[in-house]
PDB file of C-alpha atoms in Angstrom:
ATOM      1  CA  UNK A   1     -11.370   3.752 -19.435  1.00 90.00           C
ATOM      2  CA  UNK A   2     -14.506   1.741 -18.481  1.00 96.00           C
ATOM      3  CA  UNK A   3     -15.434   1.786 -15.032  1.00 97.00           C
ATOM      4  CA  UNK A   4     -18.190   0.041 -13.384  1.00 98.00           C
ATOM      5  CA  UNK A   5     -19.954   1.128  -9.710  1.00 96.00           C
ATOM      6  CA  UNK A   6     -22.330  -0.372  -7.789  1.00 95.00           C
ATOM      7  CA  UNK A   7     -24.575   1.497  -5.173  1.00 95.00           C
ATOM      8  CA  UNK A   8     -27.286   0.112  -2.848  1.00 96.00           C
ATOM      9  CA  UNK A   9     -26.246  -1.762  -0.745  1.00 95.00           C
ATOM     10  CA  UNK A  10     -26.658  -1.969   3.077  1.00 97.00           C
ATOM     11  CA  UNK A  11     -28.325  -3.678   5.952  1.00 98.00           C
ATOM     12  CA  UNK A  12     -31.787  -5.159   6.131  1.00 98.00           C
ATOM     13  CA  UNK A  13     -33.698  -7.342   8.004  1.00 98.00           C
ATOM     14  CA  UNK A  14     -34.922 -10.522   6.804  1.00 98.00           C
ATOM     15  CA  UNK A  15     -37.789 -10.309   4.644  1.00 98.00           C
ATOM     16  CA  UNK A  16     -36.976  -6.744   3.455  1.00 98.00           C
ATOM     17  CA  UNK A  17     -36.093  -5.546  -0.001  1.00 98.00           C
ATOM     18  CA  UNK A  18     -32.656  -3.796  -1.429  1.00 98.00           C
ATOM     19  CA  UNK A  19     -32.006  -2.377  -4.741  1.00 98.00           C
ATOM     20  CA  UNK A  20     -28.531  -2.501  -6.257  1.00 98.00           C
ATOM     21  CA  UNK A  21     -27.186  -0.456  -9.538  1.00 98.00           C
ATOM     22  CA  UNK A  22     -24.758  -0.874 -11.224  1.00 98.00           C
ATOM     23  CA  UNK A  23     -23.631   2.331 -13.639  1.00 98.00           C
ATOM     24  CA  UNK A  24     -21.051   1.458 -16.568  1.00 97.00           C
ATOM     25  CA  UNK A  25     -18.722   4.853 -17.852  1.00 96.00           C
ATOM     26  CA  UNK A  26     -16.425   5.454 -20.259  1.00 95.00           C
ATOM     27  CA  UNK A  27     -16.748   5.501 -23.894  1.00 94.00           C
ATOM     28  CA  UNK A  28     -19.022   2.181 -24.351  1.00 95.00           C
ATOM     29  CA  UNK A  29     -20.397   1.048 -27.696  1.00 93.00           C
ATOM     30  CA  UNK A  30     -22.085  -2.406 -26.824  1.00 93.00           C
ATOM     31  CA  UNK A  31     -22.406  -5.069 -24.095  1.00 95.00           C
ATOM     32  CA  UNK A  32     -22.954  -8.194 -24.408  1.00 96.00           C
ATOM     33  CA  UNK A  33     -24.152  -9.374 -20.840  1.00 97.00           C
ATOM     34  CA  UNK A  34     -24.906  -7.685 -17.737  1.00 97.00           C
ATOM     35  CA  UNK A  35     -24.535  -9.754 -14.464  1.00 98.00           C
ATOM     36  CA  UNK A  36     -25.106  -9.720 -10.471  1.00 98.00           C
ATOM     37  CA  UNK A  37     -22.673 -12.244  -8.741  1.00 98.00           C
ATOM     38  CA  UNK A  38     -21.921 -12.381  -4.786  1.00 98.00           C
ATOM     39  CA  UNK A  39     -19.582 -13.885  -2.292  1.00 98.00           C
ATOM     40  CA  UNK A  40     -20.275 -14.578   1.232  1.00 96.00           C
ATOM     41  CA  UNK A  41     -17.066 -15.293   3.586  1.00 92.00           C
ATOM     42  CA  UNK A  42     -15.242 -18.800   3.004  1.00 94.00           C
ATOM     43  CA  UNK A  43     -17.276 -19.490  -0.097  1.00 95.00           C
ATOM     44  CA  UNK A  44     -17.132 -18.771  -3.718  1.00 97.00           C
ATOM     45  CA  UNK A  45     -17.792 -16.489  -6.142  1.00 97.00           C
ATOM     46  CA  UNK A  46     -21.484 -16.847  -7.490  1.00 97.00           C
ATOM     47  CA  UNK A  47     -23.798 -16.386 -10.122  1.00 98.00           C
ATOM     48  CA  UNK A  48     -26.768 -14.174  -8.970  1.00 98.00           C
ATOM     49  CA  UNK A  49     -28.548 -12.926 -12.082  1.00 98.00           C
ATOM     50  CA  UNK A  50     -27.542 -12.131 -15.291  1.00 98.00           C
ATOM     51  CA  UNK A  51     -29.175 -10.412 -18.781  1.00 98.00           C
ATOM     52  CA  UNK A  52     -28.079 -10.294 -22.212  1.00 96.00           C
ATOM     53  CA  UNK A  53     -28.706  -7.410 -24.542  1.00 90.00           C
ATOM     54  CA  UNK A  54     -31.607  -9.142 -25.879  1.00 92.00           C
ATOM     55  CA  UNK A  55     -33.126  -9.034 -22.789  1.00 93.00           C
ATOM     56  CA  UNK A  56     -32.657 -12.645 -21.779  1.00 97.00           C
ATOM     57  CA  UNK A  57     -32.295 -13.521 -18.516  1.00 98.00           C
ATOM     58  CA  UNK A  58     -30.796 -16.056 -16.274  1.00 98.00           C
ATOM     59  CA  UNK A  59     -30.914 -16.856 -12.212  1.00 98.00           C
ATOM     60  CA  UNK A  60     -29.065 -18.611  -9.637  1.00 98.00           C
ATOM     61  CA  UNK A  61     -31.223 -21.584  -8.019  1.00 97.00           C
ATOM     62  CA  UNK A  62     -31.103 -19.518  -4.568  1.00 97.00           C
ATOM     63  CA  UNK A  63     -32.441 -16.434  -5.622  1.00 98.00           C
ATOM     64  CA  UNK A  64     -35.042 -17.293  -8.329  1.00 98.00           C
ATOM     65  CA  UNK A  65     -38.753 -15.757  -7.350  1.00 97.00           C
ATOM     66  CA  UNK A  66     -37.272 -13.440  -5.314  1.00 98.00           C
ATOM     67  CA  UNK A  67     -34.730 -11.143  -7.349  1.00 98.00           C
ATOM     68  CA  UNK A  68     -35.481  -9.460 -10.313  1.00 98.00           C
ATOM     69  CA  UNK A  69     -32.362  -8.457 -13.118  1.00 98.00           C
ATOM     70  CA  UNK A  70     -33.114  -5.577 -15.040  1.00 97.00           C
ATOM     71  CA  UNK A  71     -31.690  -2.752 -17.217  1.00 97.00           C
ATOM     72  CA  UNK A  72     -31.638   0.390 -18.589  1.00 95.00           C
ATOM     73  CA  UNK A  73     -29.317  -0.080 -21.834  1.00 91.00           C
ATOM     74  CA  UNK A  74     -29.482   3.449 -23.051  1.00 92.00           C
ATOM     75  CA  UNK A  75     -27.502   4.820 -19.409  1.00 95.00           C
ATOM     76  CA  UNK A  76     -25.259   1.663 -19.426  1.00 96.00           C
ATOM     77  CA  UNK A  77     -26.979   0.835 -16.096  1.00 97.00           C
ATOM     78  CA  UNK A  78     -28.427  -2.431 -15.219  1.00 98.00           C
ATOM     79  CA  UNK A  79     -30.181  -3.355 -11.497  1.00 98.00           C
ATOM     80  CA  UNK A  80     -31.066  -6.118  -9.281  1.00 98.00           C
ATOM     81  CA  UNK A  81     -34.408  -5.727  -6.800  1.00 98.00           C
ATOM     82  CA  UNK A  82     -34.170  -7.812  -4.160  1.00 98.00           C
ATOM     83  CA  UNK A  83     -37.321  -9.263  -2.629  1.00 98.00           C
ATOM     84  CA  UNK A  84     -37.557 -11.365   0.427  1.00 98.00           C
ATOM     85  CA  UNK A  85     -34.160 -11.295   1.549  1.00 98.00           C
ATOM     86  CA  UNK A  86     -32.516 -13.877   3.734  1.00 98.00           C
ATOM     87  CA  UNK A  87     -29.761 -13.933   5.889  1.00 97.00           C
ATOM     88  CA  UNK A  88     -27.966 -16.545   3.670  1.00 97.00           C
ATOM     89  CA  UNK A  89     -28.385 -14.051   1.350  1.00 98.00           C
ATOM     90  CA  UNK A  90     -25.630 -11.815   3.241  1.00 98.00           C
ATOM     91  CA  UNK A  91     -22.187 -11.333   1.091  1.00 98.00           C
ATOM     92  CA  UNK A  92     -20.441  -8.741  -1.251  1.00 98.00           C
ATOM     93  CA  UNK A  93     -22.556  -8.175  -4.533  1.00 98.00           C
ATOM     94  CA  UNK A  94     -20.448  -7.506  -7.848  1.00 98.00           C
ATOM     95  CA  UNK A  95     -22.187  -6.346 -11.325  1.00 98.00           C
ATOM     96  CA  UNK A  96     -20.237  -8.140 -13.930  1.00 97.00           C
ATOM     97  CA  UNK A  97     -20.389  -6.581 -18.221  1.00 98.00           C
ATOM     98  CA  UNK A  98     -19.282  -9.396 -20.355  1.00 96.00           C
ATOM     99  CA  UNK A  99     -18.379  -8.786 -23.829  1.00 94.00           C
ATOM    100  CA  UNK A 100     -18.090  -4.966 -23.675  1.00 95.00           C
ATOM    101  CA  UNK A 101     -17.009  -3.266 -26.761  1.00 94.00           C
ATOM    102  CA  UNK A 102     -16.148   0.716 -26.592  1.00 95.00           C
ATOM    103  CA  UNK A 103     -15.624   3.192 -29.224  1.00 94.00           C
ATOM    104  CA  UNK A 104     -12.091   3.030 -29.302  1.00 92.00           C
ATOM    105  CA  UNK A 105     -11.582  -0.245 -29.527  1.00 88.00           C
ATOM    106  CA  UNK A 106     -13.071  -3.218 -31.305  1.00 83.00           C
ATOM    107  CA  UNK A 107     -11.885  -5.911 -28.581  1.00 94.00           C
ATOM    108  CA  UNK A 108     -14.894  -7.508 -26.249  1.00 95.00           C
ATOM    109  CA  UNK A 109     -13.376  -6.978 -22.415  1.00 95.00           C
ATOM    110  CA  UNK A 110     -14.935  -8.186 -19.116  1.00 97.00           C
ATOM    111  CA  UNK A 111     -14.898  -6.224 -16.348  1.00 97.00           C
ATOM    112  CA  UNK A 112     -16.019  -6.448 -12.195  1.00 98.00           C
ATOM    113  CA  UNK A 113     -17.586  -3.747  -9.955  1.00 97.00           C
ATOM    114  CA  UNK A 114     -15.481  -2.551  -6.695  1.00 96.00           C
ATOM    115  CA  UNK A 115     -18.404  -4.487  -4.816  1.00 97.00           C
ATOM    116  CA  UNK A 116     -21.413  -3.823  -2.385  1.00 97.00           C
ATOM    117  CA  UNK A 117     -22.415  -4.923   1.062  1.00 98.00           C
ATOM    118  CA  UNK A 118     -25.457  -6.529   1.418  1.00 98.00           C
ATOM    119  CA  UNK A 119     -26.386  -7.833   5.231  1.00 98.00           C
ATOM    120  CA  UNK A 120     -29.857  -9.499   5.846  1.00 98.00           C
ATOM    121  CA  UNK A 121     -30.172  -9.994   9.603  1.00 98.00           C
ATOM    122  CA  UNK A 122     -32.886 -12.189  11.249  1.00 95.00           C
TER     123      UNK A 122
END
């Protein structure tokens, strides 16, 4: 069973810096995509950062500059610094794998993180 968890979250002030992980487990052959998305209260589901297992990468408009994607492809573990942070940056952070393939099976699956906390006060 694939399982992904975030860790790093917390509270910062504004202009600080946060690191987020995300570790994937279980018995994992391939992913296509790895992504950062967030949601603040009252608003929707959004796109942070995402890279591809070339090594592409792609950014939200409100975060570009200032947050960094990155992985680690042999631990299943991808990352997101977080530079300059803002209070609008506040809401729960998800890591996203799109495409995932595992040993057992030959079927690409998505799958969502529990979530993280990040709060950026002023």
């Amino acid at each position: 069973q694939v399982q992904l968890v975030e860790s790093g979250g917390g509270s910062v002030q504004a202009g600080g810096s946060l690191r987020l992980s995300c570790a994937a487990s279980g018995r994992i052959f391939s992913i296509n995509a790895m992504g950062w998305y967030r949601q603040a209260p009252g608003l929707t589901r959004e796109l942070v950062a995402v890279i591809t297992g070339l090594g592409a990468t792609n950014y939200g408009d409100a975060v570009k500059g200032r947050f960094t994607i990155s992985r680690d492809a042999a631990k299943n573990t991808w990352y997101l610094q977080m530079n300059s942070l803002r209070p609008e940056d506040t809401a729960v952070y998800y890591c996203n794998a799109v495409g995932l393939r595992t040993w057992d099976s030959g079927a690409y699956t998505d799958h969502w993180g529990q979530g993280t906390q990040v709060t950026v006060s002023s």
